[in-house]
CSV table of C-alpha atoms in Angstrom, one decimal:
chain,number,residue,atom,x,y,z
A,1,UNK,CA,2.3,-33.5,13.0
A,2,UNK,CA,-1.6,-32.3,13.2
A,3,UNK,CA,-3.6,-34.1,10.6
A,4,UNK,CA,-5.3,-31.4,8.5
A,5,UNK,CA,-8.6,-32.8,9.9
A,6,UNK,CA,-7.5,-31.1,13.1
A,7,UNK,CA,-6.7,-28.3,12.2
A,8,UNK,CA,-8.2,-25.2,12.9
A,9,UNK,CA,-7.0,-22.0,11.2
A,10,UNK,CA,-8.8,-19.8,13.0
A,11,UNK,CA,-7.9,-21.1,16.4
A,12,UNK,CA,-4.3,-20.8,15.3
A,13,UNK,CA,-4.7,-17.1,14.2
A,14,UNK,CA,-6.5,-16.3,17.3
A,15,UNK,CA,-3.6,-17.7,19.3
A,16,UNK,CA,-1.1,-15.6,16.8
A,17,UNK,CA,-3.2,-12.3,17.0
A,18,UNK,CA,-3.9,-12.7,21.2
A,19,UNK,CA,-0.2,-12.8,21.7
A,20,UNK,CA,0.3,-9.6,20.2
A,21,UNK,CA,3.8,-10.1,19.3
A,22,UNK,CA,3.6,-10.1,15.8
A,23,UNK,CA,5.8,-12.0,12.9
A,24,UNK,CA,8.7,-10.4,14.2
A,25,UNK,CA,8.1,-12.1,17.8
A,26,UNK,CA,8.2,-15.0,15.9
A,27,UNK,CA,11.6,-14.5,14.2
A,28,UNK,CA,12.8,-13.5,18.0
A,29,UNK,CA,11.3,-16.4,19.3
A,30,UNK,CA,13.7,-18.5,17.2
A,31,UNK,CA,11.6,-20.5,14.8
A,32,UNK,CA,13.5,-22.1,11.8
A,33,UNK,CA,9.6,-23.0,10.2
A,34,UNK,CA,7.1,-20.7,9.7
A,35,UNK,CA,3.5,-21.9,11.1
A,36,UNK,CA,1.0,-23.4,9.5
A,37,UNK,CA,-1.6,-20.1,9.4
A,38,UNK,CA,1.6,-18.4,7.3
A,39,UNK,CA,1.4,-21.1,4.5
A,40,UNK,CA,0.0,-20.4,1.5
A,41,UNK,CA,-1.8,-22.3,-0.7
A,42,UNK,CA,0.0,-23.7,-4.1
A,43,UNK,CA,-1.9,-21.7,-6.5
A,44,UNK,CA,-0.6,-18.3,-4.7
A,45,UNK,CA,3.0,-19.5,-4.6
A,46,UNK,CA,2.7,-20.9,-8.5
A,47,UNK,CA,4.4,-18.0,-9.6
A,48,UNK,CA,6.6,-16.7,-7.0
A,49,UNK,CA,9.9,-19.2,-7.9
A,50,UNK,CA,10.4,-18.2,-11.3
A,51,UNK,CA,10.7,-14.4,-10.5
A,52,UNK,CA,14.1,-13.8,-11.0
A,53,UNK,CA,13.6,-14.5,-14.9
A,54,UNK,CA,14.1,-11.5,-17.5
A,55,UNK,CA,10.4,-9.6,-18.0
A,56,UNK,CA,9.1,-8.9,-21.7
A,57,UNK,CA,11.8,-6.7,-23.1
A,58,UNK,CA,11.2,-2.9,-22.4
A,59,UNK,CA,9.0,-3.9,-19.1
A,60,UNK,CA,10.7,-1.8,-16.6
A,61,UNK,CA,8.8,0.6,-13.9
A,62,UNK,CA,10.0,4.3,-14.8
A,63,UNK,CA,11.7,6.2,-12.6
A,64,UNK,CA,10.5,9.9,-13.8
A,65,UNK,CA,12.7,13.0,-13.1
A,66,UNK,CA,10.0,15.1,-11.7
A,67,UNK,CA,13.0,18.7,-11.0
A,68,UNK,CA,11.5,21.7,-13.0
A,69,UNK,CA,8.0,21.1,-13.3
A,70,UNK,CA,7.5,24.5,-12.7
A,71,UNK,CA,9.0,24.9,-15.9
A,72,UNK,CA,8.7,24.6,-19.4
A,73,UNK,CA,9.3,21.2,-19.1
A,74,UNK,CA,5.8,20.9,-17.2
A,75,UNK,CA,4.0,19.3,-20.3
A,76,UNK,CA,6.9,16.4,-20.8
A,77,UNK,CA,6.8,15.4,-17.0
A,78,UNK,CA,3.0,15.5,-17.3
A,79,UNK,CA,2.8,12.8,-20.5
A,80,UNK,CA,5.4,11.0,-19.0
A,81,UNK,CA,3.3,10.5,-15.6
A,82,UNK,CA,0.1,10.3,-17.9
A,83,UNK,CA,1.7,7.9,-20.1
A,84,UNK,CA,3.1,5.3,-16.9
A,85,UNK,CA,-0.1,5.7,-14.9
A,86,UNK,CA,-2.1,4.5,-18.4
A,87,UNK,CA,0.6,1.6,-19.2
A,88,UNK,CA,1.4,0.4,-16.1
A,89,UNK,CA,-0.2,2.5,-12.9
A,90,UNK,CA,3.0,2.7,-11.5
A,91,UNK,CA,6.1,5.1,-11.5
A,92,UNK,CA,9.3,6.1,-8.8
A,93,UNK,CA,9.8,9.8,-9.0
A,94,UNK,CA,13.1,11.7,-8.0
A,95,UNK,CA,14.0,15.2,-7.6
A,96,UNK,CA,10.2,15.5,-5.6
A,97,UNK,CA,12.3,18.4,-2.9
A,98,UNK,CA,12.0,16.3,-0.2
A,99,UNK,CA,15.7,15.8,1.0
A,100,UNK,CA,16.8,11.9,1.4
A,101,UNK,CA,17.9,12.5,4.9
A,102,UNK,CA,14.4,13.1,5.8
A,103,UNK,CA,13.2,9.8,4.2
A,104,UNK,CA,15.8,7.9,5.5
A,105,UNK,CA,15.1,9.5,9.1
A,106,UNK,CA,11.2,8.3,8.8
A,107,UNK,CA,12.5,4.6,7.7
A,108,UNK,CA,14.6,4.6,10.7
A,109,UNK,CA,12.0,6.0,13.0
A,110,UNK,CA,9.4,2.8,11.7
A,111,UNK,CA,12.1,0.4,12.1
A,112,UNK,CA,13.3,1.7,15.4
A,113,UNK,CA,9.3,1.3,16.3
A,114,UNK,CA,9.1,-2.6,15.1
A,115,UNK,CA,11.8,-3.2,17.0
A,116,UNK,CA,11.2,-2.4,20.3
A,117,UNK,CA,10.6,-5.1,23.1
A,118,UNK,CA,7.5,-6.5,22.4
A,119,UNK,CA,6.1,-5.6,25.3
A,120,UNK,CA,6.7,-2.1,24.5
A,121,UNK,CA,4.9,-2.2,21.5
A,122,UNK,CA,2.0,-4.0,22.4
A,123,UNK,CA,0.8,-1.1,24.1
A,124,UNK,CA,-0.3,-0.1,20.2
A,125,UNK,CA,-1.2,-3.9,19.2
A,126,UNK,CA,-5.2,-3.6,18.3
A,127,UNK,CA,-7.5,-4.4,15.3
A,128,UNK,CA,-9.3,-1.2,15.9
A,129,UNK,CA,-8.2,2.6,15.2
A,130,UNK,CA,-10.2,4.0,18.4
A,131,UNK,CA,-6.7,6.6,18.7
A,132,UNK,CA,-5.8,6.7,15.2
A,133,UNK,CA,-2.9,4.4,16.1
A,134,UNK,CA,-2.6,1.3,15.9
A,135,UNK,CA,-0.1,-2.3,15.2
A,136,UNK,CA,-0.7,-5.5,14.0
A,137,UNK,CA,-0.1,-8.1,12.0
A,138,UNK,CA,-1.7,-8.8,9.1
A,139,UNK,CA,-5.2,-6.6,8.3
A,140,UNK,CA,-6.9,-9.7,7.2
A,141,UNK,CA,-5.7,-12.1,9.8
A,142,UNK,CA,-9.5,-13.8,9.7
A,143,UNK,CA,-10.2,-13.6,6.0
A,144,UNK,CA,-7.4,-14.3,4.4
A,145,UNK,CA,-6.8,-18.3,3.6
A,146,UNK,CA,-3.3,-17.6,4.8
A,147,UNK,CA,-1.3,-15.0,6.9
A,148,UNK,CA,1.2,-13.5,5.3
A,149,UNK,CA,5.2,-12.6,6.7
A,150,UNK,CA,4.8,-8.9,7.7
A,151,UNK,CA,3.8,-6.5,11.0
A,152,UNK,CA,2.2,-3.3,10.2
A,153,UNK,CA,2.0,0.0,12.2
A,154,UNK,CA,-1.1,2.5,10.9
A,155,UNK,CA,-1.6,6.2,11.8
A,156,UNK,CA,-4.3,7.9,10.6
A,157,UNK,CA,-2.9,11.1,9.5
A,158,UNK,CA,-5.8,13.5,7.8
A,159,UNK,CA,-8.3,15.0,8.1
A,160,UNK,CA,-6.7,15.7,11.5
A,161,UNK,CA,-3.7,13.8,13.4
A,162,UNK,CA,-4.4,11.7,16.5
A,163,UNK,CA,-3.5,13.0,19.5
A,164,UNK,CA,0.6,13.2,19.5
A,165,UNK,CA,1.2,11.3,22.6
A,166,UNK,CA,-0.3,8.2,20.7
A,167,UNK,CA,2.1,8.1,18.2
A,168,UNK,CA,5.1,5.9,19.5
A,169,UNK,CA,7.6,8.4,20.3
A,170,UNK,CA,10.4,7.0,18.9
A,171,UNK,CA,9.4,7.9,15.1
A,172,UNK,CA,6.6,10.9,16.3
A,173,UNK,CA,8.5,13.7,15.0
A,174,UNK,CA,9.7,11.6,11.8
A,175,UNK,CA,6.6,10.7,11.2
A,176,UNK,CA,4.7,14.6,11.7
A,177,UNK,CA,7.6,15.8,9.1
A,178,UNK,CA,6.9,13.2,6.7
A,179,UNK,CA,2.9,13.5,6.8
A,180,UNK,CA,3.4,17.2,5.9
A,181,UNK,CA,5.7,16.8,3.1
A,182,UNK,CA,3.9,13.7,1.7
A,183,UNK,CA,1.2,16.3,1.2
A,184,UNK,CA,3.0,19.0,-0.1
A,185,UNK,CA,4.6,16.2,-3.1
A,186,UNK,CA,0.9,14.4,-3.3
A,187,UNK,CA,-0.8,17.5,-4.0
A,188,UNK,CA,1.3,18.3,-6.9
A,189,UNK,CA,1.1,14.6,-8.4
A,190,UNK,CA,-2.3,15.0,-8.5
A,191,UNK,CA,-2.4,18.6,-10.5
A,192,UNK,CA,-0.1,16.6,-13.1
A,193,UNK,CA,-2.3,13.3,-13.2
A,194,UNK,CA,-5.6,15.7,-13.8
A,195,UNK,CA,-3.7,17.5,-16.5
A,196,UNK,CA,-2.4,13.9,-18.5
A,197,UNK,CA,-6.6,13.5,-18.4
A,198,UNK,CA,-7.0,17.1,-19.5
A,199,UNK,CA,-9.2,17.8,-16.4
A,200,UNK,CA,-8.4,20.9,-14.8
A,201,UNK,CA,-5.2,21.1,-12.1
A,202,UNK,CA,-7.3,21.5,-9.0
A,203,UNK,CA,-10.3,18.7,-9.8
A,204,UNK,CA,-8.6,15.9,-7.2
A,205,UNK,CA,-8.1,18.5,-4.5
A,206,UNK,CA,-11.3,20.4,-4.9
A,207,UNK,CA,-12.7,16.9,-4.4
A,208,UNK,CA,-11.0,16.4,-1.5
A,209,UNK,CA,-8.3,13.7,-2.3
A,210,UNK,CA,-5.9,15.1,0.0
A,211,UNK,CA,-7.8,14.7,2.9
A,212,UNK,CA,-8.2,11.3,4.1
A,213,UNK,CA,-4.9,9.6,4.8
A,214,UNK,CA,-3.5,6.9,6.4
A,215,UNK,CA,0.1,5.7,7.0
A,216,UNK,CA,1.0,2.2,7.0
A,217,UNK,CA,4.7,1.4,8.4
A,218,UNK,CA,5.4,-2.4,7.1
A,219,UNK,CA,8.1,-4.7,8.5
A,220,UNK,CA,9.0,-7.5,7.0
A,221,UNK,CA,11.5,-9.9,9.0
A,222,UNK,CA,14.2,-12.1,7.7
A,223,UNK,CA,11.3,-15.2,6.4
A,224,UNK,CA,13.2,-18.4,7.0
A,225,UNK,CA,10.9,-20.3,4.4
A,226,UNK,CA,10.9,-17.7,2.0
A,227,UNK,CA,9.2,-20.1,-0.3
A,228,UNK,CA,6.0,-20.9,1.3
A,229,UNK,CA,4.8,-17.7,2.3
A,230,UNK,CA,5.1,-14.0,0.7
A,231,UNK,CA,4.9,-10.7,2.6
A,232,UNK,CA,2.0,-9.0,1.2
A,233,UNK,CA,-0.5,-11.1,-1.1
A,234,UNK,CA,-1.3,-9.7,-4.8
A,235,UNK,CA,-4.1,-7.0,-4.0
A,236,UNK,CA,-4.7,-3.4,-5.5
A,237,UNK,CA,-4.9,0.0,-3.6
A,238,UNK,CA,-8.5,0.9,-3.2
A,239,UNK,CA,-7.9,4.5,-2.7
A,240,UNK,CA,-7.0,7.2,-5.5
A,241,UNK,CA,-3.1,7.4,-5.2
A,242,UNK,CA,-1.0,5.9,-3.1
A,243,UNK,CA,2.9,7.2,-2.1
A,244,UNK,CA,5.3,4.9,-0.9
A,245,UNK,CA,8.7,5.3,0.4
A,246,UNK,CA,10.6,2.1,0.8
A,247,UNK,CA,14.2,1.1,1.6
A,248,UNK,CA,16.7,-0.6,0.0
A,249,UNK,CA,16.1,-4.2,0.4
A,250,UNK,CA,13.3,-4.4,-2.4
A,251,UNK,CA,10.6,-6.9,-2.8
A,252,UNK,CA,7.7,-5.3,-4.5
A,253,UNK,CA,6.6,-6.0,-7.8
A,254,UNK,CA,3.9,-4.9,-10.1
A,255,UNK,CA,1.7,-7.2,-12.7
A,256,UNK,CA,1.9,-6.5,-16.2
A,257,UNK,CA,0.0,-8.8,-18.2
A,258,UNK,CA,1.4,-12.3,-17.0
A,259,UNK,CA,5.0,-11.3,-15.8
A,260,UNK,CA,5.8,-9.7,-12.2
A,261,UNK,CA,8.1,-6.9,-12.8
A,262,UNK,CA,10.6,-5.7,-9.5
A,263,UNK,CA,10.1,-2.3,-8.1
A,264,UNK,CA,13.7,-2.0,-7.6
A,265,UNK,CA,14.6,0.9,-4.8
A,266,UNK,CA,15.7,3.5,-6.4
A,267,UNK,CA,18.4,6.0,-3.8
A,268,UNK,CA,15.9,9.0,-3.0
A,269,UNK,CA,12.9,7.9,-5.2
A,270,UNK,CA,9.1,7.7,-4.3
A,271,UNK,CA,6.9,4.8,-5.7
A,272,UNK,CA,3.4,5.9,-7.0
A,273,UNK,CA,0.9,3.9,-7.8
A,274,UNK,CA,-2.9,4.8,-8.8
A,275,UNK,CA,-5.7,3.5,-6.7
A,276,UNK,CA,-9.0,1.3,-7.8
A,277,UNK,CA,-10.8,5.0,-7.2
A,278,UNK,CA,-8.6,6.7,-9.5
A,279,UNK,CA,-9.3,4.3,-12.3
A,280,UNK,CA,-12.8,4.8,-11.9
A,281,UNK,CA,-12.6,8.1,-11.8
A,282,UNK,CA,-10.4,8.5,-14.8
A,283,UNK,CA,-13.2,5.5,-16.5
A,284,UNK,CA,-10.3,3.4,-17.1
A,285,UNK,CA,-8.0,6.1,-18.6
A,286,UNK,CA,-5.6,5.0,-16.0
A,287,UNK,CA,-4.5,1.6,-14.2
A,288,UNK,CA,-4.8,0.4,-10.7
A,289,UNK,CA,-2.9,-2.7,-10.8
A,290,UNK,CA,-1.9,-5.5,-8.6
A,291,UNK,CA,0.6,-5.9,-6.6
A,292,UNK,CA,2.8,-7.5,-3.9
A,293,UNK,CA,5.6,-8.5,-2.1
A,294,UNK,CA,7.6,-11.2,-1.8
A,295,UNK,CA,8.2,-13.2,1.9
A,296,UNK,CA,11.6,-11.3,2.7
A,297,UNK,CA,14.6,-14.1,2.5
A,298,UNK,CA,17.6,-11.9,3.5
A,299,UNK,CA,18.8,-11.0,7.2
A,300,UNK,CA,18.1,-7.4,7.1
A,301,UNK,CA,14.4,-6.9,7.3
A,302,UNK,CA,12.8,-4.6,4.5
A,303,UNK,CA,10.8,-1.4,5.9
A,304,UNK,CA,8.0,0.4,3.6
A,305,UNK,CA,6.2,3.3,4.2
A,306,UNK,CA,2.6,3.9,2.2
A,307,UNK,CA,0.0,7.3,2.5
A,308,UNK,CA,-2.9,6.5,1.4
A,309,UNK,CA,-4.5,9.3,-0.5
A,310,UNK,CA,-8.8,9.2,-0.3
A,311,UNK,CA,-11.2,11.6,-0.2
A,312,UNK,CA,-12.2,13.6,3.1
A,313,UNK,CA,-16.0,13.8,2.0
A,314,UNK,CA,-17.2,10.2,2.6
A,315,UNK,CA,-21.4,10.3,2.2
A,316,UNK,CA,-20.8,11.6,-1.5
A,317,UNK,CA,-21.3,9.3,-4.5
A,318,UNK,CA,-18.2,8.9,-6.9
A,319,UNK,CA,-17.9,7.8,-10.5
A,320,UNK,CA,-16.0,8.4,-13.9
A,321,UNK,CA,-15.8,12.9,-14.1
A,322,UNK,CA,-18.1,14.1,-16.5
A,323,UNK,CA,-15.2,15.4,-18.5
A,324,UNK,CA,-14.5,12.2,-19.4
A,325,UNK,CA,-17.5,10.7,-20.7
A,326,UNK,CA,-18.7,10.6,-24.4
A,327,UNK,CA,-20.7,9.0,-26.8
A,328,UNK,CA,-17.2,7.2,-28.2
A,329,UNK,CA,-16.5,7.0,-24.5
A,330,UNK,CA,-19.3,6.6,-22.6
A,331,UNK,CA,-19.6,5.7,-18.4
A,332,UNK,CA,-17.4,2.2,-17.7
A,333,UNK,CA,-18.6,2.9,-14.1
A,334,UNK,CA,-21.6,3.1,-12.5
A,335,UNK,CA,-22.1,5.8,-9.5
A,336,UNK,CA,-21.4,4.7,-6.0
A,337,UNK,CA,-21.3,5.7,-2.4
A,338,UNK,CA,-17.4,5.6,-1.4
A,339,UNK,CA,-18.7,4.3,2.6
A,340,UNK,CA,-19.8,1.5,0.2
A,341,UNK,CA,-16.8,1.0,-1.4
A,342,UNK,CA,-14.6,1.0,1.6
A,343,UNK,CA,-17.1,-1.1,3.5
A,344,UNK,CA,-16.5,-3.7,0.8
A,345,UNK,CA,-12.7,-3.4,0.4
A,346,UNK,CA,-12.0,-4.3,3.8
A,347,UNK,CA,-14.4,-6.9,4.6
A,348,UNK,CA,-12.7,-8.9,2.4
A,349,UNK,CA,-9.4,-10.6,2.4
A,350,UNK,CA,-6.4,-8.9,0.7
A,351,UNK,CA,-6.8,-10.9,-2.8
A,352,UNK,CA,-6.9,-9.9,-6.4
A,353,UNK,CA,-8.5,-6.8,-8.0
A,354,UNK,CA,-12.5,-7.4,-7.7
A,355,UNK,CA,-13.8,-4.2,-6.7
A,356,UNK,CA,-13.2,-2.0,-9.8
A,357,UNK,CA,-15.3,-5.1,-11.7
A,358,UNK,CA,-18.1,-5.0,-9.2
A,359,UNK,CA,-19.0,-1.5,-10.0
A,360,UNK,CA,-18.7,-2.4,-14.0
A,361,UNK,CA,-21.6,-1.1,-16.1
């Protein structure tokens, strides 16, 4: 046993990341331990044993029936967003008109990528997006204090797509399709989450919020010390909304005051959450809470898909919307450059919710 004197973390993930097989090389390797870079410290896994416990009564993410909104019944499914995104800035959605097949297709397509012979798929494996694709494990590999049990594959998907031959071709077409419908349901999410903030439909598009996207396909392998690690660490989304599709093996949960509440998988429903942007934008009208996911202990491994919504116009400076600012309300935010703000998001390890406070009046 190495005596923690010798031991060097960033040696070790070094040797992890230059092997480019990724967590789930590990589990095909064998192992029955996870390695020491994948252990977190006590005060992360405090909290992660006693999840299975009832939350506060009531405490349950909705799951909002989105069909005929545009109907008369437009201003309920608009409160009922409004009202989520202020309690708990997160929701699932249902009868969005994207068929099931098609998300089932897309989860298949990501799966069928991660597993692949490794040296297949470390054609992709690489820190930077030079081709808009890329795969690896763990985005904060060198600042986190510990890695944590998941592979990732990213495309950048807007402004424009990367050239198609980069995009592994076992989930390229799966993965176009989805990209164009993520839109199509996004765009209207955001018309509904101006009107719960009385702003006018087209604010988020006009400021282009559907431009700048990126796809993150997760993979979480069977994790044979479920108990020492977890599979993403508690962070927020630093973007304005993000859409997630994920499968049926669950393992995200939200924070809501001191109790993690399960993000159960719901049979053809999409997970929204609001972004640390968003809040700002709204000046705290609505949430962008933390999150995570739990080191995956059963035999099938859990797949998750995220867009990532940001704006397209990057040298602008954002803050709370005029509309929303008032002498009973006034600015919680102070103005910034958003190449700032995503400068500072990912030069820092995946860990709590700090950037919506740094930009605090």
């Amino acid at each position: 046993m190495m005596s923690t004197d010798e031991y060097d973390r960033f040696e070790e993930a070094k040797k992890f990341d230059d092997s480019k097989i990724g967590v789930k090389g590990l589990v095909d390797a064998g192992l029955t331990s996870i390695p020491r870079i994948f252990i977190h410290p006590a005060d992360t896994l405090s909290d992660i044993k006693p999840v299975n416990r009832q939350p506060e009564a009531g405490t349950t993410i909705p799951t909002i029936d989105i069909s005929g909104v545009d109907s008369d019944r437009r201003s309920v499914i608009v409160e009922e967003i409004s009202f989520a995104c202020r309690e708990l800035g997160f929701f699932q959605i249902v009868n969005h008109g994207v068929h099931v097949e098609v998300m089932d297709e897309v989860i298949s397509g990501v799966k069928g990528f991660h597993e692949l012979p490794t040296e297949v798929k470390q054609r992709w494996y690489q820190r930077e997006t030079v081709t808009g694709v890329n795969f690896f494990s763990n985005v904060d590999l060198f600042k986190a204090r510990a890695a944590s049990w998941r592979d990732t594959l990213q495309i950048r998907l807007g402004p424009n797509l990367p050239e198609v031959e980069e995009i592994p071709e076992i989930c390229r077409n799966e993965v176009i399709e989805w990209s164009q419908l993520a839109v199509q349901v996004a765009e209207l999410l955001m018309e509904l989450l101006c009107e719960g903030l009385g702003l006018k439909s087209e604010t988020l598009k006009e400021m282009t919020c559907l431009e700048a996207r990126v796809m993150v396909g997760h993979y979480y392998p069977h994790c044979p010390q479920p108990d020492l690690t977890v599979g993403i660490t508690s962070h927020t989304d630093p973007g304005v909304l993000t859409l997630l599709l994920q499968d049926s093996v669950g393992g995200l949960q939200v924070k809501h005051g001191d109790e993690w509440v399960d993000v159960k998988p719901v049979p053809g429903a999409l997970v929204i959450n609001i972004g640390d942007i968003l809040q700002i934008m709204s000046n705290d009208e609505y949430r962008s809470v933390e999150h995570r996911v739990l080191a995956n202990p059963s035999r099938d491994p859990r797949v998750s898909i995220a867009i990532f919504f940001n704006p397209g116009k990057r040298d602008c400076a954002y803050g709370p919307f005029p509309d929303l600012i008032s002498a009973e309300k006034p600015a919680v935010y102070k103005q910034f450059m958003l190449m700032d703000f995503l400068k500072r998001f990912f030069s820092k390890e995946l860990d709590g919710k700090t950037l919506t406070n740094y930009y605090k009046l």
